[in-house]
XYZ file of C-alpha atoms in Angstrom:
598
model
C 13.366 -5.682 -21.268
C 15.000 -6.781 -24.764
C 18.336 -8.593 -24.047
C 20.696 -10.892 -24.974
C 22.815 -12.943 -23.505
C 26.433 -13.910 -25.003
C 28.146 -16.957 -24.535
C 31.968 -16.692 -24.730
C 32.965 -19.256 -22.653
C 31.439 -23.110 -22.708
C 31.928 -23.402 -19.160
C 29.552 -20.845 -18.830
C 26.452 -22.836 -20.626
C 24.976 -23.992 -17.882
C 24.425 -19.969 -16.194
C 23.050 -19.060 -19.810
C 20.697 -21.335 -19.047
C 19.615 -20.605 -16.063
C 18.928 -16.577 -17.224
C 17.127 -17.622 -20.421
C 14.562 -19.707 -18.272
C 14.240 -17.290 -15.805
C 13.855 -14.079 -18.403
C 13.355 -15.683 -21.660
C 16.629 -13.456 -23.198
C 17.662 -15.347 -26.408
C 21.329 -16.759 -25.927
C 23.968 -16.583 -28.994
C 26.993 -18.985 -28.509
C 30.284 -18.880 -30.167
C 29.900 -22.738 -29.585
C 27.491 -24.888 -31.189
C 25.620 -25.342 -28.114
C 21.889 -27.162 -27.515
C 19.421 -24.793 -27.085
C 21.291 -21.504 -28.172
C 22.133 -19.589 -31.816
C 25.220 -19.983 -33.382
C 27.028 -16.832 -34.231
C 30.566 -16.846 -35.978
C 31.914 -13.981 -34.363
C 30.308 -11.490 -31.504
C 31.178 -8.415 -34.098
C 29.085 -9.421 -36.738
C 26.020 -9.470 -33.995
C 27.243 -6.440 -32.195
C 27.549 -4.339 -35.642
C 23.585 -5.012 -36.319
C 22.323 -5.321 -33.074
C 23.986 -3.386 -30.383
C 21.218 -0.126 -30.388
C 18.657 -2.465 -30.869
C 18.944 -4.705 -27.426
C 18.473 -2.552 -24.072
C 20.883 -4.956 -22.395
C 23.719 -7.432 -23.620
C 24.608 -9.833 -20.626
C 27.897 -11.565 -21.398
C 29.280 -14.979 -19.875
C 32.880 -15.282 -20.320
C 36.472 -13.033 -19.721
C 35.660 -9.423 -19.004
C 38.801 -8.235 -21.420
C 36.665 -9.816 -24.908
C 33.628 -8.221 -23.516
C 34.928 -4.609 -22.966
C 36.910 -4.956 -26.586
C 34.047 -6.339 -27.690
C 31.837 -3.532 -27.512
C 34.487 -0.836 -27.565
C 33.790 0.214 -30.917
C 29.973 0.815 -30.652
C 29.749 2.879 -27.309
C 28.477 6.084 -28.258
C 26.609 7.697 -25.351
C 25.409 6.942 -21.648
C 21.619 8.191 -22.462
C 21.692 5.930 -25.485
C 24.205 2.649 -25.577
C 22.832 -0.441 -24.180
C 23.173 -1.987 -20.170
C 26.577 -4.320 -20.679
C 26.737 -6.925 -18.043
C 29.696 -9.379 -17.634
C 29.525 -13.033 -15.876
C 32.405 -14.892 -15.165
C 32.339 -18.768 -16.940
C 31.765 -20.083 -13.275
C 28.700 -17.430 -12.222
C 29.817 -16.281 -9.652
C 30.324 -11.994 -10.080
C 27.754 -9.793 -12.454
C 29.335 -7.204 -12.971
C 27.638 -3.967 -14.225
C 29.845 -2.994 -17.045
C 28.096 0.109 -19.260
C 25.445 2.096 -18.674
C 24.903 1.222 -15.008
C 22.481 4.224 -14.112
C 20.279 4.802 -17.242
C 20.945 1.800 -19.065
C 19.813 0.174 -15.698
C 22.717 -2.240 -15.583
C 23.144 -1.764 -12.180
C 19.972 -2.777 -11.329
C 19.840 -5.467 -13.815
C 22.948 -7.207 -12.211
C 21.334 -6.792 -8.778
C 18.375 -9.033 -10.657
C 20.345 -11.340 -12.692
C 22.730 -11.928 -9.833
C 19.647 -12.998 -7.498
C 18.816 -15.595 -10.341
C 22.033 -16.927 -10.499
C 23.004 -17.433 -6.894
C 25.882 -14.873 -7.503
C 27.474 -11.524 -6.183
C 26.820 -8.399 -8.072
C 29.643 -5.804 -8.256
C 28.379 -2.497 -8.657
C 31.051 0.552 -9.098
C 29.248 3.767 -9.313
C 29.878 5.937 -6.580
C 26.559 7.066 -5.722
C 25.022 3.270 -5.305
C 27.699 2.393 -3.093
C 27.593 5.338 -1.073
C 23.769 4.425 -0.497
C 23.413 8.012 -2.490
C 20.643 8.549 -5.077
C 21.566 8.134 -8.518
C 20.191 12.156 -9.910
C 20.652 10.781 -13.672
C 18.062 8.215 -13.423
C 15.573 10.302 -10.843
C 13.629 11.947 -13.833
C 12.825 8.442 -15.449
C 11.843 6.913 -12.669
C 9.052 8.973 -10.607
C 8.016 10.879 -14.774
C 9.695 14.041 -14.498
C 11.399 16.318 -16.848
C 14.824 17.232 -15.916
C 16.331 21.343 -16.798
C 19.314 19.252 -18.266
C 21.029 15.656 -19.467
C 24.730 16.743 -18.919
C 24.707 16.640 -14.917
C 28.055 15.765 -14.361
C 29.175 18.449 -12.383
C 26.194 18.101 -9.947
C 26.501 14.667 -9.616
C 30.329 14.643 -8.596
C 28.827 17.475 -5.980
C 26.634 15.335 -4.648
C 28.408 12.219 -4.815
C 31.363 13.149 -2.930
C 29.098 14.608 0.440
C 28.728 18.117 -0.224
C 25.873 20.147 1.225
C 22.523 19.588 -0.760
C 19.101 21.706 -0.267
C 16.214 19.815 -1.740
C 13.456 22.595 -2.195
C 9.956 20.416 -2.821
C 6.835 22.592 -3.721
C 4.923 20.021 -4.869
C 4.082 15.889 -3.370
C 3.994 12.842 -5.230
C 5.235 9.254 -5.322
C 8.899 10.486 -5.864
C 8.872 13.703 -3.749
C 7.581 10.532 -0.732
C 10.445 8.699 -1.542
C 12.974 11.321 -1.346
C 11.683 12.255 1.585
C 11.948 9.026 3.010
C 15.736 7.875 1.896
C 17.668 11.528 2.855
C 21.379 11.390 2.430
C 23.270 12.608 5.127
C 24.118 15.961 3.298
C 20.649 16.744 2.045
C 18.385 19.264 4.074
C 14.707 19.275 2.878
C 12.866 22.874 1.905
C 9.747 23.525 1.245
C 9.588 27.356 0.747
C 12.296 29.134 -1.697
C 12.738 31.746 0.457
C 14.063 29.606 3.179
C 16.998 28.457 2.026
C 20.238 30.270 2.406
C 22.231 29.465 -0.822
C 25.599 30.412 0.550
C 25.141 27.668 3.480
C 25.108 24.655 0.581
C 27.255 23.715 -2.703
C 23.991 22.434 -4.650
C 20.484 22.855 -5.029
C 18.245 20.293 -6.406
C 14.332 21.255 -6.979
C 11.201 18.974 -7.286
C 8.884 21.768 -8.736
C 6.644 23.057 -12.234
C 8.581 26.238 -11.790
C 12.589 27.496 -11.922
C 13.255 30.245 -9.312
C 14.651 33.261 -10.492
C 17.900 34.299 -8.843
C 19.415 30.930 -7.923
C 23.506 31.321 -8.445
C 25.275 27.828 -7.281
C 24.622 24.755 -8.919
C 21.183 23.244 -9.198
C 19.287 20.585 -10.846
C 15.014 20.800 -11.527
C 12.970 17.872 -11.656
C 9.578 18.634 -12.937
C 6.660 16.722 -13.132
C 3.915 16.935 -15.320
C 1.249 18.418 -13.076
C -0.212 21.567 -14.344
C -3.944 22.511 -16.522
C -3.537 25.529 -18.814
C -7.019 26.974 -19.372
C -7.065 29.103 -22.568
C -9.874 31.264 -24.316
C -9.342 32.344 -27.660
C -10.799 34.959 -29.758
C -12.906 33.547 -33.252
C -10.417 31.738 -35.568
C -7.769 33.434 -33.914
C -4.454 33.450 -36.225
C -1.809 32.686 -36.853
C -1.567 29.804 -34.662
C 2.077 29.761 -34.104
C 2.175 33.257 -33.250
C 0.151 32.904 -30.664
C 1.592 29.596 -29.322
C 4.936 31.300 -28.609
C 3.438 34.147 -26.817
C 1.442 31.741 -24.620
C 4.738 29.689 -24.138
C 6.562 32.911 -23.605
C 3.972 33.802 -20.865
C 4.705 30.267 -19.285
C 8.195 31.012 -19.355
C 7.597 34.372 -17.693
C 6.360 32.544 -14.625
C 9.222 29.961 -14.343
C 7.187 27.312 -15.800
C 8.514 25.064 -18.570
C 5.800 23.002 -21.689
C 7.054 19.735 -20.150
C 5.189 20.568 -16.948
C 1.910 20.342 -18.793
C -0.648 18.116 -18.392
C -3.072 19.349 -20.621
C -5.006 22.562 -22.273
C -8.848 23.125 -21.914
C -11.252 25.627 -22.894
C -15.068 26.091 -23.506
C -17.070 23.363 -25.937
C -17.356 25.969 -28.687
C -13.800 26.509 -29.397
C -13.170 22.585 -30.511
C -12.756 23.687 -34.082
C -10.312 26.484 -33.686
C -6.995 26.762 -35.605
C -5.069 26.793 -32.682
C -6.945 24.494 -30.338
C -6.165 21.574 -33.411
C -2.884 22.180 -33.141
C -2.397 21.752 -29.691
C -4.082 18.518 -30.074
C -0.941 17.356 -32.201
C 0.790 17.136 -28.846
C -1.908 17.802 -25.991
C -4.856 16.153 -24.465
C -7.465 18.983 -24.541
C -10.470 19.240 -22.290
C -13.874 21.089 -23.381
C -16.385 22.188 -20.949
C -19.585 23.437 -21.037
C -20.412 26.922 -20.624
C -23.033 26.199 -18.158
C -20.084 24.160 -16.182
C -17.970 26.995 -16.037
C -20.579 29.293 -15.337
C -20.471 27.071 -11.843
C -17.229 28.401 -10.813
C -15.522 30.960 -8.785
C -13.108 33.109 -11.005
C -10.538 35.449 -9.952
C -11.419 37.754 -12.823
C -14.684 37.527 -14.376
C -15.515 39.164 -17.564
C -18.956 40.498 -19.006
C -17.795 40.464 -21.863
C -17.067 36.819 -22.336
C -20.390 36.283 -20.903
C -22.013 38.184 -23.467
C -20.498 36.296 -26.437
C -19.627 32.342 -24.357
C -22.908 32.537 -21.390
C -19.795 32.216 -18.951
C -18.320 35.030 -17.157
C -14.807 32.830 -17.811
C -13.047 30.230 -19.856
C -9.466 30.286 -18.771
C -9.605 30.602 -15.340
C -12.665 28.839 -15.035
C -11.527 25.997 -16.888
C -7.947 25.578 -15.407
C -9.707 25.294 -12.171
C -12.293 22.515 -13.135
C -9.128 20.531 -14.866
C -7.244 20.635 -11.564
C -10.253 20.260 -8.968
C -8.181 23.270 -7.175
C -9.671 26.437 -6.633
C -6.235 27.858 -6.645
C -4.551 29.137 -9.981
C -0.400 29.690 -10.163
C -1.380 31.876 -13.129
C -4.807 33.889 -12.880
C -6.215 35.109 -16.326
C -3.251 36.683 -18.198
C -4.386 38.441 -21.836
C -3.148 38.186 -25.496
C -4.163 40.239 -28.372
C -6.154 37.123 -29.619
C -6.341 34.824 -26.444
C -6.150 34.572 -22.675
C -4.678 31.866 -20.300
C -4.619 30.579 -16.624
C -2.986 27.639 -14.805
C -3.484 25.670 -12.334
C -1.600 22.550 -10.564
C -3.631 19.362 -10.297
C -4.490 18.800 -6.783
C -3.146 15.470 -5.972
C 0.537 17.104 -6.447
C -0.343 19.909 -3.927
C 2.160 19.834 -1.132
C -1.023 20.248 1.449
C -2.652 18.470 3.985
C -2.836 14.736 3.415
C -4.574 11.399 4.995
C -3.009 7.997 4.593
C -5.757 5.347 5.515
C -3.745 2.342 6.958
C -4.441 -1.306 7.075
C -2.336 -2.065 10.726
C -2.624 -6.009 9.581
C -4.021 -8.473 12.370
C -1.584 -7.646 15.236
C 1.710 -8.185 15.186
C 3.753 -5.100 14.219
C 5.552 -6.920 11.641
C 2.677 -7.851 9.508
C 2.478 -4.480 8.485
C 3.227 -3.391 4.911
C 6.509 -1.381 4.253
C 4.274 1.438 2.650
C 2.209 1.793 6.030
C 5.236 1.735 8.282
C 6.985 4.361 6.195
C 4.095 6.466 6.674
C 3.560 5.740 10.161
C 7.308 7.025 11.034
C 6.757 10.476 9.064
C 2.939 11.227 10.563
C 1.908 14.161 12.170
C -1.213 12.547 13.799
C -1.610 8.386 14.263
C -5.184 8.260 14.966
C -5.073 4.514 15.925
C -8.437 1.973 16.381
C -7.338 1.545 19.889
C -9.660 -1.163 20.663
C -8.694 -3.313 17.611
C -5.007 -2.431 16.997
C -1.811 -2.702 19.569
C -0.548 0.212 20.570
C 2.900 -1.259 19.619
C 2.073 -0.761 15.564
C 2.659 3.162 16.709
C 5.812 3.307 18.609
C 7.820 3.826 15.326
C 6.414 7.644 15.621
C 8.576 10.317 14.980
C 9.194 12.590 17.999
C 6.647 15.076 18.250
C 4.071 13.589 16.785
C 0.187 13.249 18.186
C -0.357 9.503 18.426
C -3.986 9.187 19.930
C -6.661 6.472 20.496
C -10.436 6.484 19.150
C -11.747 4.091 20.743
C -13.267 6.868 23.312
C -13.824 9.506 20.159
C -17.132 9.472 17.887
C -17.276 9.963 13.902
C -17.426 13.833 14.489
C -14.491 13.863 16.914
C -12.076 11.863 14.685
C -12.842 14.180 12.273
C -12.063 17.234 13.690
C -9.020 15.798 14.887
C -8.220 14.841 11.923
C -8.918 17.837 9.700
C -7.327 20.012 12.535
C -3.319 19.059 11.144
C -4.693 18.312 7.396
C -5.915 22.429 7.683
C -2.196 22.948 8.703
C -0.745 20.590 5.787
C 0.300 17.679 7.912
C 0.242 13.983 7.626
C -2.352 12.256 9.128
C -2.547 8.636 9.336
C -5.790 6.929 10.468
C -4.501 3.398 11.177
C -7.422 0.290 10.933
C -7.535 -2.939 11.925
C -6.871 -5.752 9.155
C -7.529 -4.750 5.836
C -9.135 -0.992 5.915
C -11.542 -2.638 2.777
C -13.473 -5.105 5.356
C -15.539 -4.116 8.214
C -13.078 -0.881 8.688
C -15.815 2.005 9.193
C -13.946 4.193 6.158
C -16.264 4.854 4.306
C -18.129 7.656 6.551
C -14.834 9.250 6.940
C -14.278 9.172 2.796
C -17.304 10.982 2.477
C -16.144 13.527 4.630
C -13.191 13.667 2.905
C -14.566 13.758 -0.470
C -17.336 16.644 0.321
C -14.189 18.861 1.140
C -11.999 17.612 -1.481
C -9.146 16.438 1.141
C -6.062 14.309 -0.429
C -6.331 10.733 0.755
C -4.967 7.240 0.552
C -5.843 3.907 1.638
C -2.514 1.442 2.350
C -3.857 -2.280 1.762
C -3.150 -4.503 5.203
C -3.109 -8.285 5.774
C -6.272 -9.444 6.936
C -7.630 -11.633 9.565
C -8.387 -14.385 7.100
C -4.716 -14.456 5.633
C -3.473 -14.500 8.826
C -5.376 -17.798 9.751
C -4.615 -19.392 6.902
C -1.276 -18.841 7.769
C -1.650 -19.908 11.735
C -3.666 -23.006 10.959
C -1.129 -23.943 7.935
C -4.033 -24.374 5.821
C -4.651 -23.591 1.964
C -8.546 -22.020 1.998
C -8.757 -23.049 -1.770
C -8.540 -27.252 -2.255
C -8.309 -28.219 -6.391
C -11.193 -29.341 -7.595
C -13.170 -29.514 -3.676
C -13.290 -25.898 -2.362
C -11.961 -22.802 -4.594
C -14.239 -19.695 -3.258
C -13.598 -18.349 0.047
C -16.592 -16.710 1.931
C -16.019 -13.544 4.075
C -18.977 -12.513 6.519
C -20.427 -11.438 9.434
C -23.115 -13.492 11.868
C -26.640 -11.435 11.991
C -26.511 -9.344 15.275
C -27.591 -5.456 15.947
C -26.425 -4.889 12.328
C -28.869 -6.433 10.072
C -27.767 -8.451 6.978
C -29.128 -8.148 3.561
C -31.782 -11.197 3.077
C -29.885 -12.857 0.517
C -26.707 -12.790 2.885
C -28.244 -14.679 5.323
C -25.404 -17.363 6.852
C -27.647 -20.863 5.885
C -27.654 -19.225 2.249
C -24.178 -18.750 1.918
C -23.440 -21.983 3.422
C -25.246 -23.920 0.532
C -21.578 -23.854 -1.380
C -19.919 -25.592 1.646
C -16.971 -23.020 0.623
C -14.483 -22.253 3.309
C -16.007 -19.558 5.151
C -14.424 -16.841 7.465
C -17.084 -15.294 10.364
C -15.576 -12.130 11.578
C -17.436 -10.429 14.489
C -19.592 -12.859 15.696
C -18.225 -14.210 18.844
C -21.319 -12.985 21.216
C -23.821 -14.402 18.702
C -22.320 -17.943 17.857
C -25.371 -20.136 19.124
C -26.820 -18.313 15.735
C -24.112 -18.520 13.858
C -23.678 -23.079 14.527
C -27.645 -23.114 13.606
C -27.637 -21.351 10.359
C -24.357 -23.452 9.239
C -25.435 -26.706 10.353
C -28.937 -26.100 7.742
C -25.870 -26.410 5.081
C -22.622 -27.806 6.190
C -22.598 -31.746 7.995
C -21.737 -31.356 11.521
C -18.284 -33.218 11.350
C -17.174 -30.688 9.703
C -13.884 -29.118 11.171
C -13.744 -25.338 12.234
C -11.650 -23.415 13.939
C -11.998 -20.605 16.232
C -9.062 -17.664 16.148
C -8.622 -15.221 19.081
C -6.394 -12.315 18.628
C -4.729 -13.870 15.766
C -0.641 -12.679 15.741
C -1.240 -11.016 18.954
C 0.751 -11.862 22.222
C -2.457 -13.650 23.195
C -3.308 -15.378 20.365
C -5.344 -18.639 21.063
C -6.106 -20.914 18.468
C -8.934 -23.369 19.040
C -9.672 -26.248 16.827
C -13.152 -29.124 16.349
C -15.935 -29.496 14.418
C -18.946 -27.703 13.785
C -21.217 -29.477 16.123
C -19.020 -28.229 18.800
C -18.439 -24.859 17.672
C -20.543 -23.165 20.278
C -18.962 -24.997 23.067
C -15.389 -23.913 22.001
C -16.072 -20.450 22.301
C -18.104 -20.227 25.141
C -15.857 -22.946 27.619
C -12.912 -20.703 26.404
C -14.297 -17.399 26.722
C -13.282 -16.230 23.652
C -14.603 -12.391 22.702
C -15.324 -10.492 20.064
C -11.835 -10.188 18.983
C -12.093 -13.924 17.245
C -12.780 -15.145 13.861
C -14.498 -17.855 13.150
C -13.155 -20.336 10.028
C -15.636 -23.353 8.732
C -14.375 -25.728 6.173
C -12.683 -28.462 5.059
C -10.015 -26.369 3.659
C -8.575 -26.680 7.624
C -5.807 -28.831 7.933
C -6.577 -30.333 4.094
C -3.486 -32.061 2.568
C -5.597 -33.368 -0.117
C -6.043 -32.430 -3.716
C -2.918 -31.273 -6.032
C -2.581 -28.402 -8.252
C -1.527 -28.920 -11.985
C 0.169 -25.541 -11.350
C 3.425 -27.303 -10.881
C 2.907 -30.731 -12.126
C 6.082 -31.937 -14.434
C 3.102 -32.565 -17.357
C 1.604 -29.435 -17.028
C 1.982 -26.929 -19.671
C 1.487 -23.165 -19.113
C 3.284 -19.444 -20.593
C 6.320 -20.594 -18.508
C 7.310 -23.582 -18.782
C 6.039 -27.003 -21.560
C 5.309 -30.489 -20.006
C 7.483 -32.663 -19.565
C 7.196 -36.306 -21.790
């Protein structure tokens, strides 16, 4: 963000400080302070910069700022964020432009920095309601109109909202997840009984016809627009409004596309390089779209383009949906289809979790979210406490696989994606290490399903943080080695344990427990026997047992404390090392954030 902060007040020198180090915003200072530029009067900086800074933080009486910029406010979609700071630092307050100027989330931030409160007056924030004015920037959509105030004093002061989504994405999740009190979620038009609610507000590509109370349409770009055209079809802007007319016949606004495509031999047509001005356009071959399924095939394009379609077939092969919104519709000199891109399909959808080591609040804020709103919880009930999954909703399917093979989980699974549920398949650790997903991803990916893997804390972090030890020592051990002992599952010759150990890195052994008489010979070819390991049962479980020595001894420890396969093995001298500084924050260290100290 470009912003400046203003100094009004001396006694506030030491706060404009503290934000310029922190965000690097230049400070001007009607005092001829160290370390700040000199301005005569805030005017003459306001007159020259004021649309050319997103923000203006000011330090000093809130009665100069507000006549300060009095003169220059123009409008809410364009002026700048205006924060004000008392001299002592201890209110932000948002000022101007608190929703789309982001002040209100800026003195949230600044506030944080500063050790101070932020005072926030819009309605909506305070009510813990969502700010509609600043929905559209924030999750890319277009919005039906910029003047909202009559739907926002609706919604701000409680009354009954339907929220009609047709399509999924980041934004539609979030919504989803953070419901007002007075919002009811649709997902069919049909459904909702308009006379019941005072506003309507609409995550979709298209406007329903017939809608008669207040309503707002958020839009995101999501839909392909296949188009064939006739030879050096004219004139181009003709035939551009009758497509956009066409688009407009079927609810569906220009902002909603994505992009145009058509067959390779139409790259030089008139209208085709105009659409380029403002379009990404994708060209297919025709023995591509010869591939594909079409609604409406034609002989007569395959006569003259080897392809019984371009439109359809070429919507379809943008979106990876077999589906089109908008099956071959005819010009006199062209033809179009749509299609919406399938990751915005509201349909059937798997979140891949990582559950973290054990404890239920290791989990990421992502993969709880998504564990509270599932359908299914297919949980790795041999690795992962049953605990992670007692945040279900009611009604959902929360089931074990330990007792189910690939085949089962499978057809569990794609039983409630068929019906457009949420599944969520919930692994061990990280999903990325020794989490059996890939099998399952191939399944997915043969029948296009919509998937999604959540990143978890793994094992190894967790030890790290359970032994208090930094894996990476400056300038003795910086690479940290993640493996497996050889046991029924073979591992590649060059992965063998005595290679890897050549580096004397800190290494982490995960399931190797029943093998470690193995596992101490191939390390002690490499690393000397003194030196310290550390065996890890059930790390951030209830029964977590943590089991320090040295290498010599490592087979002992496990076996005299009957530790299973549930442990992971660490080997280093990264364990327990409080030796070796970084530079990183060394007073004559210079890096992009701060200069050494003399």
């Amino acid at each position: 963000m470009k912003a400046a902060v203003i100094l009004i007040s001396e006694a506030g020198y030491e706060t404009a400080q503290s934000i310029h180090k922190e965000y690097k915003f230049p400070v001007y200072s009607l005092h001829k302070e160290q370390e700040t530029i000199y301005i005569n009067n805030i005017d003459e900086l306001l007159k020259v910069e004021f649309h050319h800074f997103e923000a203006f933080i000011f330090i000093g009486a809130m009665g100069i700022c507000v006549r300060s910029i009095a003169s220059y406010i123009e409008d809410k979609h364009t002026d700048p964020a205006i924060l004000c700071i008392d001299c002592n630092g201890q209110s932000v307050i948002s000022v101007l432009s608190g929703h789309i100027g982001g002040a209100n989330e800026l003195a949230k931030q600044v506030a944080a920095t500063i050790g101070a409160t932020p005072v926030i007056t819009t309605q909506s924030d305070n009510l813990g309601l969502w700010a509609l004015d600043t929905l559209a920037k924030r999750f890319n959509w277009y919005v039906n109109k910029q003047q909202m105030n009559k739907e926002i004093s609706l919604f701000t002061s409680g009354k009954s909202t339907a929220l009609l989504l047709s399509i999924r994405d980041k934004g539609t999740e979030w919504m989803e997840a953070n419901l007002p009190a007075n919002v009811k979620v649709f997902y069919h038009y049909e459904d909702i009984q308009q006379n019941d609610y005072s506003l309507l507000l609409i995550v979709s590509p298209f406007t329903p016809r017939n809608i008669h109370i207040p309503y707002l349409i958020y839009a995101p770009k999501c839909l392909h627009i296949g188009i064939g055209l006739a030879h050096q079809a004219e004139p181009v802007e003709e035939i551009l409004k009758e497509m956009e007319s066409t688009l407009n016949e079927h609810g569906i606004s220009k902002d909603t596309i994505l992009d145009f495509s058509t067959i390779n031999e139409k790259k030089d047509e008139p209208v085709v390089k105009r659409l380029q001005q403002t379009y990404p356009i994708l060209f297919y071959a025709a023995k591509e779209l010869k591939e594909v399924n079409v609604p409406n095939p034609s002989s007569t394009v395959k006569k003259y383009m080897n392809t019984y379609s371009v439109s359809e077939a070429s919507a379809i092969l943008s979106a990876d949906n077999e589906k089109l919104i908008i099956n071959k519709t005819k010009g006199k000199k062209w033809t179009l289809a749509a299609s919406i891109d399938y990751k915005f399909l509201r349909q059937g959808h798997i979140e891949i979790i990582g559950a973290g080591p054990g404890d239920p609040d290791l989990i990421s804020v992502r993969g709880r979210k998504m564990l509270e709103k599932a359908d299914l919880i297919l949980y790795a009930g041999s690795l992962v406490p049953r605990e992670l999954t007692e945040c279900a909703k009611l009604g959902a399917t929360v089931k074990s696989s330990a007792s189910l093979d690939l085949e089962e989980q499978i057809d569990l699974m794609k039983k409630f994606y068929d019906k457009g549920k949420l599944v969520v398949r919930l692994h061990t650790g990280d999903p990325c290490l020794y989490g059996a997903i890939q099998e399952q991803m191939n399944f997915f990916d043969k029948y296009h399903m919509n998937y999604h893997i959540t990143p978890g804390i793994s094992a190894f972090q967790a030890a790290a943080a359970e032994l208090r030890s930094q894996f990476t020592i400056p300038r003795k051990v910086q690479t940290i080695i993640l493996t497996r002992g050889e046991g029924r599952t073979l591992m590649p010759e060059k992965e063998k344990l005595h290679l890897l150990a050549r580096s004397q890195s800190t290494m982490c052994i995960y399931l190797s427990a029943d093998i470690v008489e193995k596992v101490q010979a191939e390390l002690l070819q490499e690393y000397p026997e003194t030196t310290p390991v550390a065996a890890c049962y059930r790390l951030t479980w209830k029964e977590q047992r943590i089991y320090r020595g040295q290498l010599k001894d490592l087979n002992h420890l496990l076996r005299d404390n009957n530790l299973t396969l549930d442990t992971l093995i660490v080997v280093g001298d990264a364990i327990d090392n409080r030796q070796g500084l970084s530079e990183l924050y060394s007073s004559h260290f210079t890096h992009l954030f701060r200069k050494a100290k003399e």
